[in-house]
């Protein structure tokens, strides 16, 4: 049976450009290593998607709405439902000096940021640089090899899926407990100083309230443990120092 709008599903996928075969995104670690773009800082895991709610590009979203758990297939997405058509008006020629200190280091194909906009360098010459502000895959047909793994139905499944989506930590660090209409979420210690922690909390509570309609309260728990002072550390070190025994030599 096909999914209804708002169904929370987990899907593995690998995407590539149809005409070149370039693989550029995957949820599978082995595939990333195979195609030489593995990033140790990326958490490779099935993607959580709320069907029909634009969590992924339009063509992918529409195709998922026609699938069911267990489906494995290749989806072809044209540019109008993918990353858009190419717009020549988004290609600019600017003086090379506007790239500042990076001007001498830039090569064709590099991604640069000018005026808070990111673009791709297409040409360099005569002290000028051409920057393409179109999406990298604008005008391209994209192929998605997908594997629909599961539909999240219980409150625990949905909560776990949402937390894995936003918390960039190992799964065993994701802890929560639902009691009645309240949900307690433990924030991992390694995230206490994260610059985007406030935003993460906002997105988490927004999603759990949406997908767990009986929920009325979300508590984020941060537990801080008192660290020993330097004097306490020295005292501990002295107590744990091994005692050495010396034997007296007997007189001949």
Tab-separated table of C-alpha atoms in Angstrom:
chain	number	residue	atom	x	y	z
A	1	UNK	CA	0.000	0.000	0.000
A	2	UNK	CA	1.339	3.444	-0.947
A	3	UNK	CA	2.165	5.929	1.790
A	4	UNK	CA	-0.165	8.762	2.704
A	5	UNK	CA	0.927	12.372	3.066
A	6	UNK	CA	2.842	12.904	6.298
A	7	UNK	CA	3.944	9.287	6.663
A	8	UNK	CA	7.375	9.102	8.292
A	9	UNK	CA	9.591	6.671	6.423
A	10	UNK	CA	13.238	5.629	6.349
A	11	UNK	CA	14.872	5.265	2.959
A	12	UNK	CA	18.380	4.459	1.774
A	13	UNK	CA	19.412	6.007	-1.522
A	14	UNK	CA	22.306	6.760	-3.821
A	15	UNK	CA	21.941	9.569	-6.363
A	16	UNK	CA	23.853	10.217	-9.572
A	17	UNK	CA	23.770	12.382	-12.701
A	18	UNK	CA	22.201	10.407	-15.544
A	19	UNK	CA	24.351	11.614	-18.445
A	20	UNK	CA	27.727	11.360	-16.672
A	21	UNK	CA	27.142	8.656	-14.080
A	22	UNK	CA	28.624	10.921	-11.397
A	23	UNK	CA	27.541	9.682	-7.959
A	24	UNK	CA	27.241	12.686	-5.639
A	25	UNK	CA	25.167	11.671	-2.623
A	26	UNK	CA	24.375	8.547	-0.626
A	27	UNK	CA	23.074	7.457	2.757
A	28	UNK	CA	25.274	4.353	2.660
A	29	UNK	CA	28.829	4.517	4.010
A	30	UNK	CA	30.154	1.754	1.733
A	31	UNK	CA	28.851	3.582	-1.344
A	32	UNK	CA	30.540	6.816	-0.265
A	33	UNK	CA	33.850	4.984	0.108
A	34	UNK	CA	33.368	3.188	-3.199
A	35	UNK	CA	32.908	6.482	-5.053
A	36	UNK	CA	35.680	8.314	-3.175
A	37	UNK	CA	33.685	11.021	-1.418
A	38	UNK	CA	33.495	9.458	2.033
A	39	UNK	CA	33.550	12.033	4.825
A	40	UNK	CA	34.308	10.777	8.369
A	41	UNK	CA	32.351	13.724	9.778
A	42	UNK	CA	29.141	12.685	8.006
A	43	UNK	CA	26.689	10.386	9.776
A	44	UNK	CA	25.675	7.849	7.119
A	45	UNK	CA	22.219	6.498	7.919
A	46	UNK	CA	18.808	5.991	6.252
A	47	UNK	CA	17.133	9.317	5.508
A	48	UNK	CA	14.008	10.240	7.415
A	49	UNK	CA	11.329	11.635	5.101
A	50	UNK	CA	7.857	12.939	5.790
A	51	UNK	CA	6.160	11.941	2.539
A	52	UNK	CA	4.599	14.754	0.537
A	53	UNK	CA	5.987	17.560	2.703
A	54	UNK	CA	9.031	18.687	0.671
A	55	UNK	CA	11.702	17.176	2.900
A	56	UNK	CA	13.427	16.108	-0.333
A	57	UNK	CA	13.348	17.468	-3.904
A	58	UNK	CA	9.952	17.447	-5.615
A	59	UNK	CA	10.472	14.515	-7.988
A	60	UNK	CA	11.897	12.320	-5.241
A	61	UNK	CA	9.056	13.264	-2.893
A	62	UNK	CA	6.384	12.449	-5.479
A	63	UNK	CA	7.991	9.101	-6.281
A	64	UNK	CA	8.176	8.097	-2.600
A	65	UNK	CA	4.438	8.713	-2.312
A	66	UNK	CA	3.910	5.866	-4.784
A	67	UNK	CA	6.137	3.353	-2.992
A	68	UNK	CA	5.704	1.025	-0.043
A	69	UNK	CA	8.015	-0.648	2.485
A	70	UNK	CA	10.411	-3.066	0.810
A	71	UNK	CA	10.444	-1.351	-2.581
A	72	UNK	CA	13.822	-1.193	-4.313
A	73	UNK	CA	13.909	0.758	-7.549
A	74	UNK	CA	15.599	3.426	-9.625
A	75	UNK	CA	13.785	6.755	-9.923
A	76	UNK	CA	14.499	9.160	-12.787
A	77	UNK	CA	13.980	12.833	-11.960
A	78	UNK	CA	14.065	15.509	-14.647
A	79	UNK	CA	15.464	18.957	-13.901
A	80	UNK	CA	12.044	20.616	-13.575
A	81	UNK	CA	11.336	18.396	-10.554
A	82	UNK	CA	14.944	18.168	-9.442
A	83	UNK	CA	17.464	20.976	-9.084
A	84	UNK	CA	15.846	23.323	-11.575
A	85	UNK	CA	16.619	24.517	-15.086
A	86	UNK	CA	19.807	26.408	-15.866
A	87	UNK	CA	19.393	30.185	-15.847
A	88	UNK	CA	22.001	32.115	-17.840
A	89	UNK	CA	21.126	35.182	-15.793
A	90	UNK	CA	22.770	33.526	-12.797
A	91	UNK	CA	26.186	33.434	-14.493
A	92	UNK	CA	28.344	36.467	-13.647
A	93	UNK	CA	31.751	37.735	-14.780
A	94	UNK	CA	33.578	39.674	-12.045
A	95	UNK	CA	37.109	41.001	-11.423
A	96	UNK	CA	39.353	38.308	-9.963
A	97	UNK	CA	40.420	40.680	-7.174
A	98	UNK	CA	36.923	40.466	-5.656
A	99	UNK	CA	37.850	37.013	-4.403
A	100	UNK	CA	40.314	38.683	-2.044
A	101	UNK	CA	43.100	36.583	-0.559
A	102	UNK	CA	41.823	33.466	-2.329
A	103	UNK	CA	42.158	34.967	-5.807
A	104	UNK	CA	45.503	33.298	-6.544
A	105	UNK	CA	44.381	29.910	-5.211
A	106	UNK	CA	41.110	29.539	-7.129
A	107	UNK	CA	40.781	26.934	-9.894
A	108	UNK	CA	38.027	26.126	-12.388
A	109	UNK	CA	35.378	23.985	-10.701
A	110	UNK	CA	35.957	25.419	-7.227
A	111	UNK	CA	33.038	26.628	-5.133
A	112	UNK	CA	33.482	30.217	-3.949
A	113	UNK	CA	31.386	32.666	-1.951
A	114	UNK	CA	30.953	36.245	-3.131
A	115	UNK	CA	28.456	38.624	-1.556
A	116	UNK	CA	27.029	35.849	0.658
A	117	UNK	CA	26.232	33.780	-2.440
A	118	UNK	CA	27.959	30.537	-3.367
A	119	UNK	CA	28.816	29.753	-6.963
A	120	UNK	CA	31.062	27.579	-9.114
A	121	UNK	CA	34.073	28.975	-10.969
A	122	UNK	CA	33.615	28.274	-14.708
A	123	UNK	CA	36.347	30.434	-16.279
A	124	UNK	CA	39.448	32.389	-15.225
A	125	UNK	CA	41.363	34.734	-17.517
A	126	UNK	CA	42.548	38.313	-18.120
A	127	UNK	CA	42.052	39.206	-14.476
A	128	UNK	CA	38.412	38.135	-14.495
A	129	UNK	CA	36.515	35.118	-13.217
A	130	UNK	CA	33.169	33.693	-14.336
A	131	UNK	CA	30.987	32.416	-11.513
A	132	UNK	CA	27.922	30.252	-12.049
A	133	UNK	CA	25.318	30.705	-9.311
A	134	UNK	CA	23.043	27.982	-10.669
A	135	UNK	CA	22.770	24.817	-8.603
A	136	UNK	CA	25.569	22.430	-9.460
A	137	UNK	CA	23.077	20.011	-11.023
A	138	UNK	CA	20.692	22.524	-12.585
A	139	UNK	CA	19.468	21.268	-15.957
A	140	UNK	CA	20.496	17.699	-15.172
A	141	UNK	CA	18.392	14.537	-14.970
A	142	UNK	CA	19.104	12.709	-11.717
A	143	UNK	CA	18.799	8.993	-10.949
A	144	UNK	CA	18.013	7.790	-7.439
A	145	UNK	CA	18.591	4.148	-6.495
A	146	UNK	CA	16.289	3.743	-3.500
A	147	UNK	CA	15.460	1.150	-0.876
A	148	UNK	CA	12.394	1.923	1.257
A	149	UNK	CA	13.263	0.365	4.613
A	150	UNK	CA	10.506	1.157	7.068
A	151	UNK	CA	7.525	3.289	8.035
A	152	UNK	CA	7.715	4.702	11.555
A	153	UNK	CA	4.398	4.187	13.299
A	154	UNK	CA	4.879	4.036	17.074
A	155	UNK	CA	5.735	7.059	19.214
A	156	UNK	CA	9.126	5.567	20.124
A	157	UNK	CA	9.974	4.882	16.473
A	158	UNK	CA	9.034	8.412	15.459
A	159	UNK	CA	10.933	10.017	18.344
A	160	UNK	CA	14.043	7.960	17.649
A	161	UNK	CA	13.910	8.806	13.943
A	162	UNK	CA	13.513	12.533	14.601
A	163	UNK	CA	16.383	12.631	17.112
A	164	UNK	CA	18.701	10.724	14.778
A	165	UNK	CA	17.861	13.250	12.077
A	166	UNK	CA	19.002	16.235	14.114
A	167	UNK	CA	21.577	14.979	16.635
A	168	UNK	CA	24.984	14.327	15.011
A	169	UNK	CA	26.023	11.703	17.569
A	170	UNK	CA	26.237	7.923	17.730
A	171	UNK	CA	22.918	6.146	18.149
A	172	UNK	CA	23.802	4.877	21.639
A	173	UNK	CA	24.054	8.508	22.801
A	174	UNK	CA	20.442	9.235	21.839
A	175	UNK	CA	18.357	8.799	24.985
A	176	UNK	CA	14.710	9.678	25.606
A	177	UNK	CA	11.767	8.591	27.714
A	178	UNK	CA	8.079	9.241	27.158
A	179	UNK	CA	5.865	9.290	30.231
A	180	UNK	CA	2.214	10.023	29.598
A	181	UNK	CA	2.033	13.218	27.561
A	182	UNK	CA	5.592	14.337	28.392
A	183	UNK	CA	8.837	13.514	26.607
A	184	UNK	CA	12.258	13.742	28.266
A	185	UNK	CA	15.211	14.041	25.876
A	186	UNK	CA	18.769	13.773	27.194
A	187	UNK	CA	21.224	16.050	25.407
A	188	UNK	CA	24.600	14.285	24.922
A	189	UNK	CA	27.468	16.003	26.756
A	190	UNK	CA	29.488	16.486	23.561
A	191	UNK	CA	26.734	18.794	22.270
A	192	UNK	CA	26.603	21.169	25.247
A	193	UNK	CA	28.797	23.736	23.481
A	194	UNK	CA	27.456	23.243	19.964
A	195	UNK	CA	26.751	26.593	18.294
A	196	UNK	CA	23.508	25.313	16.788
A	197	UNK	CA	22.168	23.508	19.877
A	198	UNK	CA	19.380	26.060	20.365
A	199	UNK	CA	18.264	25.632	16.743
A	200	UNK	CA	18.423	21.832	17.050
A	201	UNK	CA	16.157	21.918	20.102
A	202	UNK	CA	13.705	24.111	18.207
A	203	UNK	CA	13.516	21.743	15.224
A	204	UNK	CA	13.255	18.661	17.446
A	205	UNK	CA	10.367	20.015	19.521
A	206	UNK	CA	8.590	21.248	16.383
A	207	UNK	CA	8.715	17.798	14.801
A	208	UNK	CA	7.857	15.736	17.879
A	209	UNK	CA	4.822	17.909	18.629
A	210	UNK	CA	3.728	17.499	15.012
A	211	UNK	CA	4.176	13.733	14.724
A	212	UNK	CA	3.195	12.845	18.298
A	213	UNK	CA	-0.104	14.770	18.569
A	214	UNK	CA	-0.896	13.593	22.127
A	215	UNK	CA	2.340	15.085	23.432
A	216	UNK	CA	1.995	18.224	25.565
A	217	UNK	CA	5.476	18.804	26.968
A	218	UNK	CA	9.092	18.258	25.903
A	219	UNK	CA	11.912	18.454	28.443
A	220	UNK	CA	15.520	18.756	27.289
A	221	UNK	CA	17.833	17.397	29.980
A	222	UNK	CA	21.441	18.542	30.291
A	223	UNK	CA	23.362	16.950	33.155
A	224	UNK	CA	26.585	18.613	34.278
A	225	UNK	CA	28.988	16.714	36.531
A	226	UNK	CA	31.283	18.674	38.844
A	227	UNK	CA	34.880	18.387	37.724
A	228	UNK	CA	37.629	17.857	40.338
A	229	UNK	CA	39.880	20.822	41.155
A	230	UNK	CA	43.626	20.671	40.567
A	231	UNK	CA	44.280	20.189	44.302
A	232	UNK	CA	41.814	17.285	44.377
A	233	UNK	CA	43.506	15.720	41.366
A	234	UNK	CA	46.916	15.964	43.069
A	235	UNK	CA	45.522	14.409	46.253
A	236	UNK	CA	44.061	11.540	44.238
A	237	UNK	CA	47.371	11.016	42.461
A	238	UNK	CA	49.230	10.823	45.782
A	239	UNK	CA	46.772	8.286	47.160
A	240	UNK	CA	47.136	6.062	44.124
A	241	UNK	CA	50.945	6.210	43.927
A	242	UNK	CA	52.295	2.645	44.318
A	243	UNK	CA	54.411	2.016	47.389
A	244	UNK	CA	57.876	0.634	46.719
A	245	UNK	CA	59.642	-1.701	49.065
A	246	UNK	CA	63.417	-1.757	49.468
A	247	UNK	CA	65.345	-4.671	50.782
A	248	UNK	CA	68.283	-4.105	53.079
A	249	UNK	CA	71.430	-5.790	51.923
A	250	UNK	CA	72.853	-8.286	54.402
A	251	UNK	CA	76.356	-7.661	55.648
A	252	UNK	CA	78.861	-10.183	54.305
